[in-house]
PDB file of C-alpha atoms and ligand atoms in Angstrom:
ATOM      1  CA  UNK A  13       2.304  24.884  -6.377  1.00 52.00           C
ATOM      2  CA  UNK A  14       2.295  23.499  -3.169  1.00 59.00           C
ATOM      3  CA  UNK A  15       5.433  23.311  -0.903  1.00 89.00           C
ATOM      4  CA  UNK A  16       5.240  19.829  -0.332  1.00 95.00           C
ATOM      5  CA  UNK A  17       2.357  17.035   0.358  1.00 96.00           C
ATOM      6  CA  UNK A  18       2.231  13.789   1.792  1.00 97.00           C
ATOM      7  CA  UNK A  19      -0.685  10.786   1.909  1.00 97.00           C
ATOM      8  CA  UNK A  20      -0.971   7.347   2.829  1.00 97.00           C
ATOM      9  CA  UNK A  21      -3.238   4.718   3.251  1.00 97.00           C
ATOM     10  CA  UNK A  22      -3.827   1.537   5.540  1.00 95.00           C
ATOM     11  CA  UNK A  23      -6.344  -0.428   3.417  1.00 93.00           C
ATOM     12  CA  UNK A  24      -9.921  -0.223   1.698  1.00 90.00           C
ATOM     13  CA  UNK A  25     -13.165  -2.076   1.950  1.00 81.00           C
ATOM     14  CA  UNK A  26     -15.893  -2.272   4.308  1.00 79.00           C
ATOM     15  CA  UNK A  27     -15.421  -2.425   7.878  1.00 77.00           C
ATOM     16  CA  UNK A  28     -18.500  -3.109  10.341  1.00 74.00           C
ATOM     17  CA  UNK A  29     -18.323  -3.290  14.072  1.00 73.00           C
ATOM     18  CA  UNK A  30     -14.654  -1.615  14.477  1.00 79.00           C
ATOM     19  CA  UNK A  31     -14.149  -1.311  18.093  1.00 82.00           C
ATOM     20  CA  UNK A  32     -13.127   2.170  19.122  1.00 86.00           C
ATOM     21  CA  UNK A  33      -9.550   0.862  20.248  1.00 87.00           C
ATOM     22  CA  UNK A  34      -9.068  -0.382  17.316  1.00 83.00           C
ATOM     23  CA  UNK A  35     -10.186   2.448  15.268  1.00 86.00           C
ATOM     24  CA  UNK A  36      -7.644   4.460  17.551  1.00 90.00           C
ATOM     25  CA  UNK A  37      -5.135   2.159  16.433  1.00 89.00           C
ATOM     26  CA  UNK A  38      -5.445   2.516  12.706  1.00 91.00           C
ATOM     27  CA  UNK A  39      -5.320   6.410  13.666  1.00 92.00           C
ATOM     28  CA  UNK A  40      -2.257   6.219  15.684  1.00 94.00           C
ATOM     29  CA  UNK A  41      -0.436   4.050  13.031  1.00 94.00           C
ATOM     30  CA  UNK A  42      -1.264   6.800  10.018  1.00 95.00           C
ATOM     31  CA  UNK A  43      -0.517   9.679  12.409  1.00 95.00           C
ATOM     32  CA  UNK A  44       2.835   8.266  13.487  1.00 95.00           C
ATOM     33  CA  UNK A  45       3.509   7.757   9.998  1.00 96.00           C
ATOM     34  CA  UNK A  46       2.476  11.415   8.826  1.00 96.00           C
ATOM     35  CA  UNK A  47       4.578  13.106  11.378  1.00 95.00           C
ATOM     36  CA  UNK A  48       7.729  11.244  10.362  1.00 96.00           C
ATOM     37  CA  UNK A  49       6.841  11.886   6.498  1.00 96.00           C
ATOM     38  CA  UNK A  50       6.197  15.580   7.719  1.00 95.00           C
ATOM     39  CA  UNK A  51       9.581  15.471   9.549  1.00 95.00           C
ATOM     40  CA  UNK A  52      11.326  14.609   6.166  1.00 96.00           C
ATOM     41  CA  UNK A  53       9.357  16.577   3.548  1.00 95.00           C
ATOM     42  CA  UNK A  54      10.419  19.758   5.394  1.00 93.00           C
ATOM     43  CA  UNK A  55      13.921  18.876   6.073  1.00 94.00           C
ATOM     44  CA  UNK A  56      14.273  18.859   2.333  1.00 95.00           C
ATOM     45  CA  UNK A  57      14.471  14.712   1.901  1.00 97.00           C
ATOM     46  CA  UNK A  58      13.426  13.293  -1.378  1.00 98.00           C
ATOM     47  CA  UNK A  59      10.173  11.834  -2.045  1.00 98.00           C
ATOM     48  CA  UNK A  60      11.625   8.168  -2.571  1.00 98.00           C
ATOM     49  CA  UNK A  61      13.058   8.310   1.286  1.00 98.00           C
ATOM     50  CA  UNK A  62       9.642   9.751   2.269  1.00 98.00           C
ATOM     51  CA  UNK A  63       7.553   6.791   0.626  1.00 98.00           C
ATOM     52  CA  UNK A  64       9.905   4.490   1.998  1.00 98.00           C
ATOM     53  CA  UNK A  65       9.955   5.100   5.301  1.00 98.00           C
ATOM     54  CA  UNK A  66       6.366   6.350   5.917  1.00 98.00           C
ATOM     55  CA  UNK A  67       5.613   2.595   4.084  1.00 98.00           C
ATOM     56  CA  UNK A  68       8.450   0.638   6.322  1.00 98.00           C
ATOM     57  CA  UNK A  69       6.771   2.140   9.713  1.00 97.00           C
ATOM     58  CA  UNK A  70       3.411   0.242   8.842  1.00 96.00           C
ATOM     59  CA  UNK A  71       4.922  -2.635   7.461  1.00 96.00           C
ATOM     60  CA  UNK A  72       6.550  -2.998  11.395  1.00 96.00           C
ATOM     61  CA  UNK A  73       2.927  -2.068  12.622  1.00 95.00           C
ATOM     62  CA  UNK A  74       1.014  -5.252  13.180  1.00 91.00           C
ATOM     63  CA  UNK A  75      -2.118  -3.712  12.723  1.00 90.00           C
ATOM     64  CA  UNK A  76      -1.838  -3.427   8.659  1.00 92.00           C
ATOM     65  CA  UNK A  77      -1.473  -6.123   6.134  1.00 92.00           C
ATOM     66  CA  UNK A  78       2.005  -5.638   5.310  1.00 93.00           C
ATOM     67  CA  UNK A  79       5.433  -6.867   6.566  1.00 93.00           C
ATOM     68  CA  UNK A  80       4.767  -8.317  10.340  1.00 90.00           C
ATOM     69  CA  UNK A  81       1.031  -8.757  10.272  1.00 87.00           C
ATOM     70  CA  UNK A  82       0.454 -10.079   6.366  1.00 90.00           C
ATOM     71  CA  UNK A  83      -2.345 -12.070   5.741  1.00 89.00           C
ATOM     72  CA  UNK A  84      -1.842 -15.832   5.246  1.00 89.00           C
ATOM     73  CA  UNK A  85      -2.827 -17.778   2.232  1.00 88.00           C
ATOM     74  CA  UNK A  86      -4.003 -21.128   1.494  1.00 88.00           C
ATOM     75  CA  UNK A  87      -1.048 -23.423   2.506  1.00 89.00           C
ATOM     76  CA  UNK A  88      -0.598 -21.417   6.001  1.00 89.00           C
ATOM     77  CA  UNK A  89       2.252 -19.383   4.586  1.00 92.00           C
ATOM     78  CA  UNK A  90       2.722 -15.585   4.217  1.00 93.00           C
ATOM     79  CA  UNK A  91       4.039 -14.118   1.168  1.00 95.00           C
ATOM     80  CA  UNK A  92       4.236 -10.610   0.803  1.00 96.00           C
ATOM     81  CA  UNK A  93       4.703  -8.149  -2.304  1.00 97.00           C
ATOM     82  CA  UNK A  94       5.684  -4.728  -2.774  1.00 98.00           C
ATOM     83  CA  UNK A  95       6.552  -2.092  -5.426  1.00 98.00           C
ATOM     84  CA  UNK A  96       8.185   1.377  -5.626  1.00 98.00           C
ATOM     85  CA  UNK A  97       8.300   4.222  -8.099  1.00 98.00           C
ATOM     86  CA  UNK A  98      10.460   7.275  -8.697  1.00 98.00           C
ATOM     87  CA  UNK A  99       8.294   9.982 -10.649  1.00 98.00           C
ATOM     88  CA  UNK A 100      11.184  11.868 -11.627  1.00 98.00           C
ATOM     89  CA  UNK A 101      12.894   9.226 -13.949  1.00 98.00           C
ATOM     90  CA  UNK A 102       9.890   6.636 -13.927  1.00 98.00           C
ATOM     91  CA  UNK A 103      12.531   4.057 -12.139  1.00 98.00           C
ATOM     92  CA  UNK A 104      10.646   1.605 -10.365  1.00 98.00           C
ATOM     93  CA  UNK A 105      11.344  -1.860  -8.460  1.00 98.00           C
ATOM     94  CA  UNK A 106       9.224  -4.282  -7.262  1.00 98.00           C
ATOM     95  CA  UNK A 107       9.260  -7.887  -5.402  1.00 98.00           C
ATOM     96  CA  UNK A 108       6.756 -10.610  -5.173  1.00 98.00           C
ATOM     97  CA  UNK A 109       5.781 -13.457  -2.948  1.00 97.00           C
ATOM     98  CA  UNK A 110       8.678 -12.565  -0.332  1.00 97.00           C
ATOM     99  CA  UNK A 111       8.477 -14.847   2.798  1.00 95.00           C
ATOM    100  CA  UNK A 112      11.677 -13.969   5.051  1.00 95.00           C
ATOM    101  CA  UNK A 113      12.193 -10.353   5.124  1.00 95.00           C
ATOM    102  CA  UNK A 114      10.579  -7.953   6.998  1.00 94.00           C
ATOM    103  CA  UNK A 115      10.463  -4.853   4.998  1.00 97.00           C
ATOM    104  CA  UNK A 116       9.692  -5.788   1.256  1.00 97.00           C
ATOM    105  CA  UNK A 117       9.436  -1.851   0.097  1.00 98.00           C
ATOM    106  CA  UNK A 118      13.230  -1.628   0.731  1.00 98.00           C
ATOM    107  CA  UNK A 119      13.762  -4.762  -1.125  1.00 98.00           C
ATOM    108  CA  UNK A 120      11.939  -3.556  -3.596  1.00 98.00           C
ATOM    109  CA  UNK A 121      13.938  -0.224  -3.837  1.00 98.00           C
ATOM    110  CA  UNK A 122      16.752  -2.657  -4.116  1.00 98.00           C
ATOM    111  CA  UNK A 123      15.975  -3.917  -6.939  1.00 98.00           C
ATOM    112  CA  UNK A 124      15.193  -0.734  -8.556  1.00 98.00           C
ATOM    113  CA  UNK A 125      18.699   0.689  -7.666  1.00 98.00           C
ATOM    114  CA  UNK A 126      21.200  -2.175  -7.579  1.00 98.00           C
ATOM    115  CA  UNK A 127      19.833  -4.256 -10.518  1.00 98.00           C
ATOM    116  CA  UNK A 128      18.658  -3.353 -14.151  1.00 98.00           C
ATOM    117  CA  UNK A 129      15.128  -5.018 -13.746  1.00 98.00           C
ATOM    118  CA  UNK A 130      11.895  -3.826 -12.453  1.00 98.00           C
ATOM    119  CA  UNK A 131      10.598  -6.842 -10.684  1.00 98.00           C
ATOM    120  CA  UNK A 132      11.815  -9.830  -8.713  1.00 98.00           C
ATOM    121  CA  UNK A 133       9.546 -13.075  -7.913  1.00 98.00           C
ATOM    122  CA  UNK A 134       9.741 -16.102  -5.591  1.00 96.00           C
ATOM    123  CA  UNK A 135      13.313 -17.494  -4.898  1.00 97.00           C
ATOM    124  CA  UNK A 136      15.125 -15.003  -7.223  1.00 98.00           C
ATOM    125  CA  UNK A 137      13.771 -12.278  -4.813  1.00 98.00           C
ATOM    126  CA  UNK A 138      14.467 -14.048  -1.602  1.00 97.00           C
ATOM    127  CA  UNK A 139      18.138 -14.741  -2.826  1.00 98.00           C
ATOM    128  CA  UNK A 140      18.755 -10.992  -4.356  1.00 98.00           C
ATOM    129  CA  UNK A 141      17.300  -9.817  -0.437  1.00 98.00           C
ATOM    130  CA  UNK A 142      19.640 -12.139   1.330  1.00 96.00           C
ATOM    131  CA  UNK A 143      23.009 -11.155  -0.871  1.00 97.00           C
ATOM    132  CA  UNK A 144      21.642  -7.542  -0.491  1.00 97.00           C
ATOM    133  CA  UNK A 145      22.476  -7.717   3.137  1.00 97.00           C
ATOM    134  CA  UNK A 146      18.476  -7.662   4.239  1.00 97.00           C
ATOM    135  CA  UNK A 147      17.915  -9.499   7.794  1.00 95.00           C
ATOM    136  CA  UNK A 148      16.554 -12.908   7.448  1.00 94.00           C
ATOM    137  CA  UNK A 149      13.244 -13.843   9.546  1.00 84.00           C
ATOM    138  CA  UNK A 150      11.496 -17.301   9.803  1.00 82.00           C
ATOM    139  CA  UNK A 151       7.764 -17.159   8.133  1.00 78.00           C
ATOM    140  CA  UNK A 152       6.176 -17.707  11.180  1.00 79.00           C
ATOM    141  CA  UNK A 153       7.373 -14.351  12.528  1.00 80.00           C
ATOM    142  CA  UNK A 154       5.142 -12.304  10.204  1.00 75.00           C
ATOM    143  CA  UNK A 155       2.186 -14.414  11.648  1.00 76.00           C
ATOM    144  CA  UNK A 156      -0.044 -12.776  14.136  1.00 76.00           C
ATOM    145  CA  UNK A 157      -2.988 -14.473  16.332  1.00 76.00           C
ATOM    146  CA  UNK A 158      -5.500 -12.578  14.578  1.00 74.00           C
ATOM    147  CA  UNK A 159      -3.995 -13.425  10.822  1.00 76.00           C
ATOM    148  CA  UNK A 160      -4.068 -17.128  11.755  1.00 76.00           C
ATOM    149  CA  UNK A 161      -7.589 -16.876  12.987  1.00 72.00           C
ATOM    150  CA  UNK A 162      -8.373 -14.947  10.085  1.00 71.00           C
ATOM    151  CA  UNK A 163      -7.086 -17.556   7.510  1.00 73.00           C
ATOM    152  CA  UNK A 164      -8.989 -20.517   9.556  1.00 72.00           C
ATOM    153  CA  UNK A 165     -12.052 -18.820   8.860  1.00 73.00           C
ATOM    154  CA  UNK A 166     -11.337 -17.889   5.616  1.00 70.00           C
ATOM    155  CA  UNK A 167     -10.173 -21.535   4.960  1.00 71.00           C
ATOM    156  CA  UNK A 168     -13.484 -22.669   6.824  1.00 72.00           C
ATOM    157  CA  UNK A 169     -16.035 -20.703   4.492  1.00 67.00           C
ATOM    158  CA  UNK A 170     -13.907 -21.644   1.404  1.00 64.00           C
ATOM    159  CA  UNK A 171     -12.975 -17.955   0.271  1.00 61.00           C
ATOM    160  CA  UNK A 172     -10.319 -15.219  -0.219  1.00 65.00           C
ATOM    161  CA  UNK A 173     -10.616 -12.256   1.811  1.00 60.00           C
ATOM    162  CA  UNK A 174     -10.023  -8.765   1.385  1.00 61.00           C
ATOM    163  CA  UNK A 175      -8.395  -8.176   4.781  1.00 59.00           C
ATOM    164  CA  UNK A 176     -10.564  -5.056   5.272  1.00 52.00           C
ATOM    165  CA  UNK A 177     -13.448  -7.030   4.918  1.00 54.00           C
ATOM    166  CA  UNK A 178     -12.762  -9.242   7.816  1.00 50.00           C
ATOM    167  CA  UNK A 179     -15.012 -11.952   8.464  1.00 44.00           C
ATOM    168  CA  UNK A 180     -14.793 -12.325  12.286  1.00 39.00           C
ATOM    169  CA  UNK A 181     -14.268  -9.812  14.933  1.00 37.00           C
ATOM    170  CA  UNK A 182     -10.761  -9.506  15.050  1.00 37.00           C
ATOM    171  CA  UNK A 183     -10.727  -6.774  12.406  1.00 37.00           C
ATOM    172  CA  UNK A 184      -7.282  -6.736  10.906  1.00 40.00           C
ATOM    173  CA  UNK A 185      -6.448  -4.389   7.753  1.00 53.00           C
ATOM    174  CA  UNK A 186      -5.022  -3.428   5.592  1.00 77.00           C
ATOM    175  CA  UNK A 187      -2.217  -2.776   2.833  1.00 92.00           C
ATOM    176  CA  UNK A 188      -0.635   0.307   3.238  1.00 97.00           C
ATOM    177  CA  UNK A 189       0.859   2.959   0.767  1.00 98.00           C
ATOM    178  CA  UNK A 190       2.703   6.128   0.519  1.00 98.00           C
ATOM    179  CA  UNK A 191       2.927   9.068  -2.557  1.00 98.00           C
ATOM    180  CA  UNK A 192       4.611  12.117  -1.382  1.00 98.00           C
ATOM    181  CA  UNK A 193       5.611  15.323  -2.968  1.00 97.00           C
ATOM    182  CA  UNK A 194       8.863  17.150  -2.385  1.00 96.00           C
ATOM    183  CA  UNK A 195      10.096  20.753  -2.229  1.00 95.00           C
ATOM    184  CA  UNK A 196      12.069  19.786  -5.464  1.00 96.00           C
ATOM    185  CA  UNK A 197       8.805  18.732  -7.201  1.00 96.00           C
ATOM    186  CA  UNK A 198       9.624  15.236  -7.568  1.00 98.00           C
ATOM    187  CA  UNK A 199       6.831  12.812  -6.483  1.00 98.00           C
ATOM    188  CA  UNK A 200       7.097   9.504  -5.455  1.00 98.00           C
ATOM    189  CA  UNK A 201       4.932   6.183  -4.653  1.00 98.00           C
ATOM    190  CA  UNK A 202       4.992   2.888  -2.593  1.00 98.00           C
ATOM    191  CA  UNK A 203       2.796   0.017  -2.104  1.00 98.00           C
ATOM    192  CA  UNK A 204       3.191  -3.196   0.355  1.00 98.00           C
ATOM    193  CA  UNK A 205       0.978  -5.915   1.140  1.00 96.00           C
ATOM    194  CA  UNK A 206       0.744  -9.460   2.226  1.00 95.00           C
ATOM    195  CA  UNK A 207      -2.487  -9.449  -0.484  1.00 94.00           C
ATOM    196  CA  UNK A 208      -5.541 -10.974   0.425  1.00 89.00           C
ATOM    197  CA  UNK A 209      -6.324 -13.891   2.933  1.00 85.00           C
ATOM    198  CA  UNK A 210      -6.587 -17.490   1.633  1.00 86.00           C
ATOM    199  CA  UNK A 211      -4.943 -16.700  -1.808  1.00 90.00           C
ATOM    200  CA  UNK A 212      -3.584 -19.566  -3.676  1.00 93.00           C
ATOM    201  CA  UNK A 213       0.295 -19.978  -3.093  1.00 94.00           C
ATOM    202  CA  UNK A 214       2.094 -17.860  -6.005  1.00 96.00           C
ATOM    203  CA  UNK A 215      -0.946 -15.621  -6.338  1.00 96.00           C
ATOM    204  CA  UNK A 216       0.015 -12.099  -7.418  1.00 97.00           C
ATOM    205  CA  UNK A 217      -2.146  -9.174  -6.486  1.00 96.00           C
ATOM    206  CA  UNK A 218      -1.626  -5.418  -7.982  1.00 97.00           C
ATOM    207  CA  UNK A 219       0.668  -4.161  -5.465  1.00 98.00           C
ATOM    208  CA  UNK A 220       3.964  -5.054  -6.917  1.00 98.00           C
ATOM    209  CA  UNK A 221       2.220  -4.393 -10.631  1.00 98.00           C
ATOM    210  CA  UNK A 222       3.439  -1.203 -12.202  1.00 98.00           C
ATOM    211  CA  UNK A 223       0.412   0.597 -13.161  1.00 98.00           C
ATOM    212  CA  UNK A 224      -2.192  -1.117 -11.160  1.00 98.00           C
ATOM    213  CA  UNK A 225      -1.313  -0.899  -7.548  1.00 98.00           C
ATOM    214  CA  UNK A 226       1.050   2.028  -7.929  1.00 98.00           C
ATOM    215  CA  UNK A 227       2.312   4.562 -10.523  1.00 98.00           C
ATOM    216  CA  UNK A 228       4.554   7.628 -10.362  1.00 98.00           C
ATOM    217  CA  UNK A 229       5.323  10.245 -13.226  1.00 98.00           C
ATOM    218  CA  UNK A 230       6.397  13.548 -12.273  1.00 98.00           C
ATOM    219  CA  UNK A 231       4.269  14.701 -15.700  1.00 98.00           C
ATOM    220  CA  UNK A 232       1.214  13.386 -14.130  1.00 98.00           C
ATOM    221  CA  UNK A 233       0.858  11.932 -10.620  1.00 98.00           C
ATOM    222  CA  UNK A 234       1.846   9.199  -7.993  1.00 98.00           C
ATOM    223  CA  UNK A 235      -0.598   6.616  -7.080  1.00 98.00           C
ATOM    224  CA  UNK A 236      -1.139   3.731  -4.635  1.00 98.00           C
ATOM    225  CA  UNK A 237      -3.688   1.498  -4.688  1.00 97.00           C
ATOM    226  CA  UNK A 238      -5.845  -1.102  -2.448  1.00 96.00           C
ATOM    227  CA  UNK A 239      -8.398  -3.129  -2.919  1.00 94.00           C
ATOM    228  CA  UNK A 240      -8.984  -6.633  -4.596  1.00 92.00           C
ATOM    229  CA  UNK A 241      -6.007  -6.756  -6.647  1.00 94.00           C
ATOM    230  CA  UNK A 242      -7.029  -8.807  -9.539  1.00 95.00           C
ATOM    231  CA  UNK A 243      -9.678  -6.245 -10.288  1.00 95.00           C
ATOM    232  CA  UNK A 244      -6.944  -3.569 -10.191  1.00 97.00           C
ATOM    233  CA  UNK A 245      -4.992  -5.410 -12.804  1.00 98.00           C
ATOM    234  CA  UNK A 246      -7.428  -5.629 -15.176  1.00 98.00           C
ATOM    235  CA  UNK A 247      -8.099  -2.213 -15.119  1.00 98.00           C
ATOM    236  CA  UNK A 248      -4.896  -0.636 -14.730  1.00 98.00           C
ATOM    237  CA  UNK A 249      -6.137   1.329 -11.995  1.00 98.00           C
ATOM    238  CA  UNK A 250      -2.932   3.463 -11.078  1.00 98.00           C
ATOM    239  CA  UNK A 251      -2.052   4.387 -14.467  1.00 98.00           C
ATOM    240  CA  UNK A 252      -5.557   5.283 -15.432  1.00 98.00           C
ATOM    241  CA  UNK A 253      -5.822   7.354 -12.695  1.00 98.00           C
ATOM    242  CA  UNK A 254      -2.746   9.159 -13.278  1.00 98.00           C
ATOM    243  CA  UNK A 255      -3.465   9.529 -16.940  1.00 98.00           C
ATOM    244  CA  UNK A 256      -6.524  11.779 -16.101  1.00 98.00           C
ATOM    245  CA  UNK A 257      -4.429  14.672 -15.017  1.00 98.00           C
ATOM    246  CA  UNK A 258      -4.673  17.600 -17.222  1.00 98.00           C
ATOM    247  CA  UNK A 259      -4.757  20.994 -16.804  1.00 97.00           C
ATOM    248  CA  UNK A 260      -8.744  20.818 -16.107  1.00 97.00           C
ATOM    249  CA  UNK A 261      -8.170  17.817 -14.066  1.00 98.00           C
ATOM    250  CA  UNK A 262      -6.949  17.750 -10.679  1.00 98.00           C
ATOM    251  CA  UNK A 263      -6.081  14.602  -8.222  1.00 97.00           C
ATOM    252  CA  UNK A 264      -9.496  14.791  -6.553  1.00 97.00           C
ATOM    253  CA  UNK A 265     -11.065  14.504 -10.085  1.00 98.00           C
ATOM    254  CA  UNK A 266      -8.987  11.942 -11.647  1.00 98.00           C
ATOM    255  CA  UNK A 267      -9.487   9.639  -8.137  1.00 98.00           C
ATOM    256  CA  UNK A 268     -13.242  10.003  -8.884  1.00 98.00           C
ATOM    257  CA  UNK A 269     -13.056   9.146 -12.762  1.00 98.00           C
ATOM    258  CA  UNK A 270     -10.776   5.919 -12.107  1.00 98.00           C
ATOM    259  CA  UNK A 271     -12.910   4.866  -9.171  1.00 97.00           C
ATOM    260  CA  UNK A 272     -16.322   5.279 -11.256  1.00 98.00           C
ATOM    261  CA  UNK A 273     -14.231   3.210 -14.271  1.00 98.00           C
ATOM    262  CA  UNK A 274     -13.434   0.537 -11.782  1.00 97.00           C
ATOM    263  CA  UNK A 275     -16.812   0.375 -10.542  1.00 97.00           C
ATOM    264  CA  UNK A 276     -18.769   0.617 -13.753  1.00 98.00           C
ATOM    265  CA  UNK A 277     -16.179  -1.879 -15.900  1.00 98.00           C
ATOM    266  CA  UNK A 278     -15.471  -5.097 -13.390  1.00 97.00           C
ATOM    267  CA  UNK A 279     -17.721  -3.920 -10.081  1.00 95.00           C
ATOM    268  CA  UNK A 280     -14.456  -3.455  -8.588  1.00 94.00           C
ATOM    269  CA  UNK A 281     -13.764  -2.918  -4.763  1.00 92.00           C
ATOM    270  CA  UNK A 282     -11.015  -0.880  -3.119  1.00 94.00           C
ATOM    271  CA  UNK A 283      -9.612   2.603  -3.348  1.00 95.00           C
ATOM    272  CA  UNK A 284      -6.297   4.960  -4.302  1.00 97.00           C
ATOM    273  CA  UNK A 285      -4.671   7.854  -2.944  1.00 98.00           C
ATOM    274  CA  UNK A 286      -2.982  10.304  -5.364  1.00 98.00           C
ATOM    275  CA  UNK A 287      -0.460  13.309  -5.528  1.00 98.00           C
ATOM    276  CA  UNK A 288      -0.707  15.256  -8.891  1.00 97.00           C
ATOM    277  CA  UNK A 289       1.972  17.365 -10.470  1.00 97.00           C
ATOM    278  CA  UNK A 290       1.247  20.537  -8.607  1.00 96.00           C
ATOM    279  CA  UNK A 291       1.152  18.822  -5.270  1.00 95.00           C
ATOM    280  CA  UNK A 292      -3.093  18.520  -5.047  1.00 95.00           C
ATOM    281  CA  UNK A 293      -3.698  15.464  -2.799  1.00 96.00           C
ATOM    282  CA  UNK A 294      -6.742  13.036  -3.874  1.00 96.00           C
ATOM    283  CA  UNK A 295      -8.538  10.193  -2.710  1.00 97.00           C
ATOM    284  CA  UNK A 296     -11.060   7.699  -3.594  1.00 96.00           C
ATOM    285  CA  UNK A 297     -13.120   4.434  -3.235  1.00 95.00           C
ATOM    286  CA  UNK A 298     -15.658   2.277  -4.252  1.00 94.00           C
ATOM    287  CA  UNK A 299     -16.443   0.810  -0.950  1.00 90.00           C
ATOM    288  CA  UNK A 300     -17.098   2.397   2.595  1.00 88.00           C
ATOM    289  CA  UNK A 301     -13.847   2.703   4.124  1.00 89.00           C
ATOM    290  CA  UNK A 302     -10.472   3.812   2.731  1.00 94.00           C
ATOM    291  CA  UNK A 303      -8.071   4.275   5.796  1.00 94.00           C
ATOM    292  CA  UNK A 304      -5.701   6.992   5.161  1.00 95.00           C
ATOM    293  CA  UNK A 305      -4.077  10.182   6.123  1.00 96.00           C
ATOM    294  CA  UNK A 306      -2.528  13.346   4.443  1.00 96.00           C
ATOM    295  CA  UNK A 307      -0.676  16.687   5.065  1.00 93.00           C
ATOM    296  CA  UNK A 308      -2.575  18.945   3.557  1.00 72.00           C
ATOM    297  CA  UNK A 309      -1.864  22.604   2.381  1.00 65.00           C
ATOM    298  CA  UNK A 310      -2.090  24.186   5.754  1.00 71.00           C
ATOM    299  CA  UNK A 311       0.369  21.590   6.878  1.00 74.00           C
ATOM    300  CA  UNK A 312      -2.197  19.995   9.337  1.00 80.00           C
ATOM    301  CA  UNK A 313      -2.445  16.071   9.744  1.00 86.00           C
ATOM    302  CA  UNK A 314      -5.314  14.756   8.914  1.00 89.00           C
ATOM    303  CA  UNK A 315      -6.391  10.885   8.959  1.00 90.00           C
ATOM    304  CA  UNK A 316      -9.563   9.229   8.301  1.00 89.00           C
ATOM    305  CA  UNK A 317     -11.260   5.813   8.067  1.00 89.00           C
ATOM    306  CA  UNK A 318     -13.668   7.018   4.977  1.00 87.00           C
ATOM    307  CA  UNK A 319     -12.959   8.553   1.809  1.00 86.00           C
ATOM    308  CA  UNK A 320     -12.373  12.048   2.416  1.00 76.00           C
ATOM    309  CA  UNK A 321     -12.419  13.860  -1.296  1.00 60.00           C
TER     310      UNK A 321
HETATM  311  N1  LIG B 409      -4.325  -5.069  -3.427  1.00 54.82           N
HETATM  312  C1  LIG B 409      -4.008  -6.185  -2.326  1.00 54.82           C
HETATM  313  C2  LIG B 409      -4.026  -7.231  -3.275  1.00 54.82           C
HETATM  314  O1  LIG B 409      -4.959  -7.728  -3.873  1.00 54.82           O
HETATM  315  C3  LIG B 409      -4.904  -6.156  -0.978  1.00 54.82           C
HETATM  316  C4  LIG B 409      -5.083  -5.280  -0.447  1.00 54.82           C
HETATM  317  O2  LIG B 409      -5.081  -4.005  -0.864  1.00 54.82           O
HETATM  318  O3  LIG B 409      -5.705  -4.952   0.721  1.00 54.82           O
HETATM  319  O4  LIG B 409      -2.970  -8.098  -3.114  1.00 54.82           O
END
């Protein structure tokens, strides 16, 4: 059994012409996260705290499509979705369509820990965040110059855009997620996103849907997904991937099987990261790029923009 492990992602899709500077910012963003996660895990912190912290760091980093820097919908607004799941007891929490709170994954954790519910949406989620003491920000706070340009371009072309497949030169990506396996062998997962650019107001992707954009069970695996949410919902990808784990199938194999299923059944576009019940790391994608990083068994940090296993 592994001591501890951590894998994170920052979106999937097909990147073209990414400048060296941008590439470096993604890799630096991942490294910051992994460094913090590694510190926490080595000190014995639980996987739930680690995935929340890693996702918070990426939500606060404007290059990722989550929290500040999220993509803009067809009405010119930002609506964020997030989820978190504790594999030790299957407790889970998620929020849909948050507009004014900068760390949606922490609000999702509060839903899990302070209510009897799993999901809160829209106005109710906003009121809950406010009553729970989360700081309010104007919606404009979340919009970056690059996102505004991306939204204008998407509107012109009358299409929704998976963040990583950006239309212009200001490549901006992507949905974020983390899966951790702690010293006790507990698994947790978290996912946070602004969704897809130019989405209809009220559209809900896979990221806050348990089983689609996230899943965690100590008996199987923890999974976080990124890609065209509608396809991931239809294939219940995260649960499907976790269900592949068996005595003869570990995380890398399970990710491969799930990505084949996504590709073959709906021509789905995206990727997943996973840690299985033994602490093995895996990831897979049906597209060229998966921005991700992990701490492998040798405790070294690994980061890459392309699927690595
Ligand atoms: N899965 C997210 C959604 O559909 C988008 C992404 O992963 O980039 O909302």
